[in-house]
mmCIF file of C-alpha atoms in Angstrom:
data_model
loop_
_atom_site.group_PDB
_atom_site.id
_atom_site.type_symbol
_atom_site.label_atom_id
_atom_site.label_comp_id
_atom_site.label_asym_id
_atom_site.label_seq_id
_atom_site.Cartn_x
_atom_site.Cartn_y
_atom_site.Cartn_z
ATOM 1 C CA MET H 1 -92.730 44.048 -9.251
ATOM 2 C CA LEU H 2 -90.526 47.109 -9.760
ATOM 3 C CA ASP H 3 -92.337 49.508 -7.411
ATOM 4 C CA ASP H 4 -89.482 49.464 -4.904
ATOM 5 C CA TYR H 5 -87.039 50.557 -7.625
ATOM 6 C CA ARG H 6 -88.765 53.707 -8.888
ATOM 7 C CA ASP H 7 -85.667 55.715 -8.031
ATOM 8 C CA GLN H 8 -83.673 53.589 -10.507
ATOM 9 C CA VAL H 9 -86.146 52.560 -13.203
ATOM 10 C CA LEU H 10 -88.937 54.555 -14.823
ATOM 11 C CA ILE H 11 -91.538 52.356 -16.531
ATOM 12 C CA ALA H 12 -93.311 53.820 -19.558
ATOM 13 C CA GLU H 13 -95.996 51.554 -20.970
ATOM 14 C CA ILE H 14 -97.236 52.234 -24.470
ATOM 15 C CA ASP H 15 -100.873 53.370 -24.351
ATOM 16 C CA LEU H 16 -102.801 52.371 -27.445
ATOM 17 C CA ASN H 17 -104.956 55.502 -27.082
ATOM 18 C CA LEU H 18 -102.025 57.909 -27.228
ATOM 19 C CA GLY H 19 -99.237 58.509 -29.682
ATOM 20 C CA VAL H 20 -95.719 57.590 -28.665
ATOM 21 C CA ASP H 21 -93.371 60.499 -29.196
ATOM 22 C CA ASP H 22 -90.926 59.873 -26.373
ATOM 23 C CA HIS H 23 -87.632 58.145 -26.799
ATOM 24 C CA VAL H 24 -86.998 55.222 -24.462
ATOM 25 C CA ASP H 25 -83.679 53.907 -23.234
ATOM 26 C CA ILE H 26 -84.777 50.258 -23.156
ATOM 27 C CA VAL H 27 -87.737 48.453 -24.702
ATOM 28 C CA LEU H 28 -88.452 45.400 -22.553
ATOM 29 C CA TYR H 29 -90.191 43.009 -24.955
ATOM 30 C CA ASP H 30 -92.344 40.587 -22.968
ATOM 31 C CA THR H 31 -92.850 37.439 -25.046
ATOM 32 C CA PHE H 32 -96.097 36.495 -23.256
ATOM 33 C CA ALA H 33 -98.301 35.217 -26.121
ATOM 34 C CA GLN H 34 -96.143 37.142 -28.596
ATOM 35 C CA PRO H 35 -93.608 35.966 -31.166
ATOM 36 C CA GLU H 36 -90.268 34.877 -29.764
ATOM 37 C CA SER H 37 -86.966 36.310 -30.972
ATOM 38 C CA ASP H 38 -86.908 34.095 -34.065
ATOM 39 C CA VAL H 39 -89.539 36.306 -35.742
ATOM 40 C CA ASP H 40 -88.454 39.357 -37.731
ATOM 41 C CA GLU H 41 -90.949 41.675 -35.990
ATOM 42 C CA LEU H 42 -88.390 42.237 -33.263
ATOM 43 C CA SER H 43 -85.872 43.640 -35.719
ATOM 44 C CA THR H 44 -88.455 46.392 -36.310
ATOM 45 C CA LEU H 45 -88.167 47.367 -32.655
ATOM 46 C CA VAL H 46 -84.376 47.335 -32.864
ATOM 47 C CA ALA H 47 -84.505 49.592 -35.941
ATOM 48 C CA ASN H 48 -86.928 52.070 -34.359
ATOM 49 C CA PRO H 49 -85.069 55.337 -33.687
ATOM 50 C CA ARG H 50 -87.158 55.949 -30.534
ATOM 51 C CA ALA H 51 -85.870 52.741 -28.929
ATOM 52 C CA ARG H 52 -82.247 52.982 -27.840
ATOM 53 C CA ARG H 53 -81.950 49.318 -26.824
ATOM 54 C CA VAL H 54 -84.271 46.283 -26.988
ATOM 55 C CA VAL H 55 -84.287 43.463 -24.443
ATOM 56 C CA VAL H 56 -86.261 40.206 -24.649
ATOM 57 C CA TYR H 57 -88.031 39.249 -21.395
ATOM 58 C CA THR H 58 -88.942 35.572 -21.481
ATOM 59 C CA TRP H 59 -88.803 32.161 -19.848
ATOM 60 C CA ASN H 60 -87.887 30.455 -23.130
ATOM 61 C CA PHE H 61 -84.112 29.996 -23.294
ATOM 62 C CA HIS H 62 -83.826 27.757 -26.327
ATOM 63 C CA PRO H 63 -80.248 28.317 -27.610
ATOM 64 C CA MET H 64 -81.502 29.097 -31.130
ATOM 65 C CA LEU H 65 -83.731 31.870 -29.759
ATOM 66 C CA ILE H 66 -80.846 33.467 -27.892
ATOM 67 C CA GLN H 67 -78.649 33.299 -30.995
ATOM 68 C CA ARG H 68 -81.414 34.813 -33.167
ATOM 69 C CA ALA H 69 -81.955 37.611 -30.641
ATOM 70 C CA ARG H 70 -78.272 38.477 -30.776
ATOM 71 C CA GLU H 71 -78.294 38.397 -34.584
ATOM 72 C CA GLN H 72 -81.223 40.828 -34.640
ATOM 73 C CA GLY H 73 -79.386 43.278 -32.429
ATOM 74 C CA MET H 74 -81.079 42.703 -29.078
ATOM 75 C CA SER H 75 -79.171 44.169 -26.159
ATOM 76 C CA GLY H 76 -80.300 41.549 -23.707
ATOM 77 C CA TYR H 77 -82.173 38.315 -23.142
ATOM 78 C CA LEU H 78 -83.579 38.266 -19.622
ATOM 79 C CA SER H 79 -85.362 35.560 -17.682
ATOM 80 C CA LYS H 80 -88.769 36.043 -16.119
ATOM 81 C CA THR H 81 -87.435 34.030 -13.186
ATOM 82 C CA MET H 82 -85.212 36.955 -12.131
ATOM 83 C CA SER H 83 -85.932 38.791 -8.917
ATOM 84 C CA ALA H 84 -86.850 42.469 -9.217
ATOM 85 C CA ARG H 85 -83.426 43.440 -7.865
ATOM 86 C CA ASP H 86 -81.629 41.291 -10.452
ATOM 87 C CA LEU H 87 -83.859 42.554 -13.264
ATOM 88 C CA VAL H 88 -83.081 46.164 -12.352
ATOM 89 C CA ALA H 89 -79.353 45.389 -12.223
ATOM 90 C CA ALA H 90 -79.532 43.720 -15.640
ATOM 91 C CA LEU H 91 -81.437 46.680 -17.128
ATOM 92 C CA GLN H 92 -78.867 49.084 -15.690
ATOM 93 C CA ALA H 93 -76.080 47.022 -17.284
ATOM 94 C CA VAL H 94 -77.898 47.097 -20.633
ATOM 95 C CA HIS H 95 -78.358 50.853 -20.263
ATOM 96 C CA ALA H 96 -74.588 51.137 -19.730
ATOM 97 C CA GLY H 97 -74.018 49.358 -23.052
ATOM 98 C CA GLU H 98 -73.493 45.769 -21.948
ATOM 99 C CA MET H 99 -75.061 42.736 -23.648
ATOM 100 C CA VAL H 100 -76.820 40.825 -20.857
ATOM 101 C CA ILE H 101 -78.047 37.254 -21.199
ATOM 102 C CA SER H 102 -79.350 35.941 -17.891
ATOM 103 C CA GLU H 103 -78.720 32.435 -16.659
ATOM 104 C CA GLN H 104 -81.683 30.081 -16.879
ATOM 105 C CA SER H 105 -81.557 27.244 -14.414
ATOM 106 C CA PRO H 106 -83.672 24.151 -15.102
ATOM 107 C CA GLY H 107 -86.968 24.142 -13.242
ATOM 108 C CA ALA H 108 -86.632 27.788 -12.218
ATOM 109 C CA ARG H 109 -89.786 29.409 -10.916
ATOM 110 C CA THR H 110 -91.202 32.760 -11.969
ATOM 111 C CA ALA H 111 -90.129 35.658 -9.790
ATOM 112 C CA PRO H 112 -92.435 36.561 -6.905
ATOM 113 C CA GLY H 113 -94.592 39.606 -7.567
ATOM 114 C CA LEU H 114 -94.870 39.005 -11.298
ATOM 115 C CA ASN H 115 -98.457 38.865 -12.470
ATOM 116 C CA TRP H 116 -100.182 37.495 -15.555
ATOM 117 C CA PRO H 117 -103.751 36.894 -16.705
ATOM 118 C CA GLY H 118 -105.300 33.850 -15.044
ATOM 119 C CA ARG H 119 -102.959 33.782 -12.074
ATOM 120 C CA GLY H 120 -105.906 34.332 -9.746
ATOM 121 C CA GLU H 121 -107.565 31.224 -11.193
ATOM 122 C CA GLY H 122 -104.470 29.142 -10.504
ATOM 123 C CA LEU H 123 -102.938 29.161 -13.990
ATOM 124 C CA THR H 124 -99.161 29.007 -14.083
ATOM 125 C CA ASP H 125 -97.343 31.536 -16.247
ATOM 126 C CA ARG H 126 -96.816 28.893 -18.940
ATOM 127 C CA GLU H 127 -100.455 27.746 -18.843
ATOM 128 C CA ALA H 128 -101.553 31.364 -19.187
ATOM 129 C CA GLU H 129 -99.348 31.767 -22.240
ATOM 130 C CA VAL H 130 -100.745 28.595 -23.835
ATOM 131 C CA LEU H 131 -104.293 29.824 -23.172
ATOM 132 C CA ALA H 132 -103.466 33.221 -24.680
ATOM 133 C CA LEU H 133 -102.180 31.549 -27.854
ATOM 134 C CA ILE H 134 -105.271 29.334 -28.042
ATOM 135 C CA THR H 135 -107.437 32.436 -27.560
ATOM 136 C CA GLN H 136 -105.708 33.900 -30.626
ATOM 137 C CA GLY H 137 -106.985 30.895 -32.604
ATOM 138 C CA MET H 138 -103.772 28.938 -32.847
ATOM 139 C CA SER H 139 -103.764 25.162 -33.212
ATOM 140 C CA ASN H 140 -101.888 22.888 -30.819
ATOM 141 C CA ALA H 141 -99.145 22.494 -33.435
ATOM 142 C CA GLN H 142 -98.773 26.274 -33.782
ATOM 143 C CA VAL H 143 -98.671 26.715 -29.999
ATOM 144 C CA ALA H 144 -96.009 24.001 -29.753
ATOM 145 C CA GLU H 145 -93.947 25.679 -32.458
ATOM 146 C CA LEU H 146 -94.178 29.151 -30.880
ATOM 147 C CA THR H 147 -93.364 27.968 -27.363
ATOM 148 C CA TYR H 148 -90.713 25.406 -28.343
ATOM 149 C CA LEU H 149 -92.621 22.731 -26.426
ATOM 150 C CA SER H 150 -93.678 19.307 -27.663
ATOM 151 C CA PRO H 151 -97.259 18.721 -28.876
ATOM 152 C CA ASN H 152 -97.775 16.281 -25.989
ATOM 153 C CA THR H 153 -96.673 18.909 -23.476
ATOM 154 C CA ILE H 154 -99.155 21.360 -25.017
ATOM 155 C CA LYS H 155 -101.928 18.779 -24.680
ATOM 156 C CA SER H 156 -101.042 18.329 -21.001
ATOM 157 C CA TYR H 157 -101.129 22.076 -20.439
ATOM 158 C CA ILE H 158 -104.509 22.320 -22.171
ATOM 159 C CA ARG H 159 -106.021 19.578 -19.991
ATOM 160 C CA SER H 160 -104.762 21.358 -16.891
ATOM 161 C CA ILE H 161 -106.062 24.725 -18.138
ATOM 162 C CA TYR H 162 -109.535 23.297 -18.816
ATOM 163 C CA ARG H 163 -109.671 21.841 -15.320
ATOM 164 C CA LYS H 164 -108.534 25.079 -13.639
ATOM 165 C CA ILE H 165 -110.906 27.411 -15.505
ATOM 166 C CA GLY H 166 -113.824 24.976 -15.443
ATOM 167 C CA VAL H 167 -114.392 24.392 -19.160
ATOM 168 C CA GLU H 168 -114.753 21.248 -21.255
ATOM 169 C CA SER H 169 -113.983 22.375 -24.801
ATOM 170 C CA ARG H 170 -111.604 24.540 -26.783
ATOM 171 C CA THR H 171 -114.445 26.888 -27.742
ATOM 172 C CA GLN H 172 -115.347 27.389 -24.083
ATOM 173 C CA ALA H 173 -111.668 27.997 -23.271
ATOM 174 C CA VAL H 174 -111.382 30.616 -26.037
ATOM 175 C CA LEU H 175 -114.525 32.387 -24.833
ATOM 176 C CA TRP H 176 -113.203 32.294 -21.277
ATOM 177 C CA GLY H 177 -109.868 33.709 -22.490
ATOM 178 C CA VAL H 178 -111.536 36.543 -24.403
ATOM 179 C CA GLY H 179 -113.548 37.441 -21.326
ATOM 180 C CA HIS H 180 -110.530 37.377 -18.998
ATOM 181 C CA GLY H 181 -107.892 39.482 -20.745
ATOM 182 C CA PHE H 182 -106.110 36.930 -22.913
ATOM 183 C CA THR H 183 -106.421 38.769 -26.225
ATOM 184 C CA PRO H 184 -103.277 40.571 -27.410
ATOM 185 C CA ASP H 185 -103.086 44.295 -27.994
ATOM 186 C CA HIS H 186 -101.894 44.452 -31.600
ATOM 187 C CA HIS H 187 -102.389 48.233 -31.720
ATOM 188 C CA ARG H 188 -99.293 48.744 -29.574
ATOM 189 C CA ILE H 189 -97.165 46.608 -31.864
ATOM 190 C CA GLU H 190 -98.522 48.223 -35.033
ATOM 191 C CA HIS H 191 -97.807 51.699 -33.659
ATOM 192 C CA TRP H 192 -94.148 50.849 -33.205
ATOM 193 C CA LYS H 193 -94.053 49.366 -36.705
ATOM 194 C CA GLY H 194 -95.271 52.674 -38.133
ATOM 195 C CA GLY H 195 -98.930 51.670 -38.378
ATOM 196 C CA PRO H 196 -102.006 53.582 -37.205
#
């Protein structure tokens, strides 16, 4: 997505096989199947001396989440519906010291070029996130709570997911998710929290 902006943005992904000694100007926290900004884990990123600024990258713009992100010291709250150009501009503004909270229009679509697990199978970004949470062993109620969606909406997503990936049960969906890259990489998070 950001390939055309390499002269303006340098992406450094944390590799779980290597130590992280570098300082980074901006940590872009992708909420895909991760806790939203209402969980205290993000304050750990803000407090990390190697991270100059922390920005949440999400499609969930619940007002309480934005408020909690600000309270925890986030420098930005950016929408996954942004174009690459707008994302780069927002990151440059954050780098310059501005607090940036992007607009989220109702029914906005994910930016072209953005990829996620399951996209090739026809899963939407939101369906992929629901499947990732199910793959982690979460109940429908837990998924609803984490995504700020209703339990009925979660059930609808699950039915659609089953149909698209060709499974008939939750167990089959979890096994499919494990085999297709839907398990989180907790080693990266633990490293930034001072773990192994």
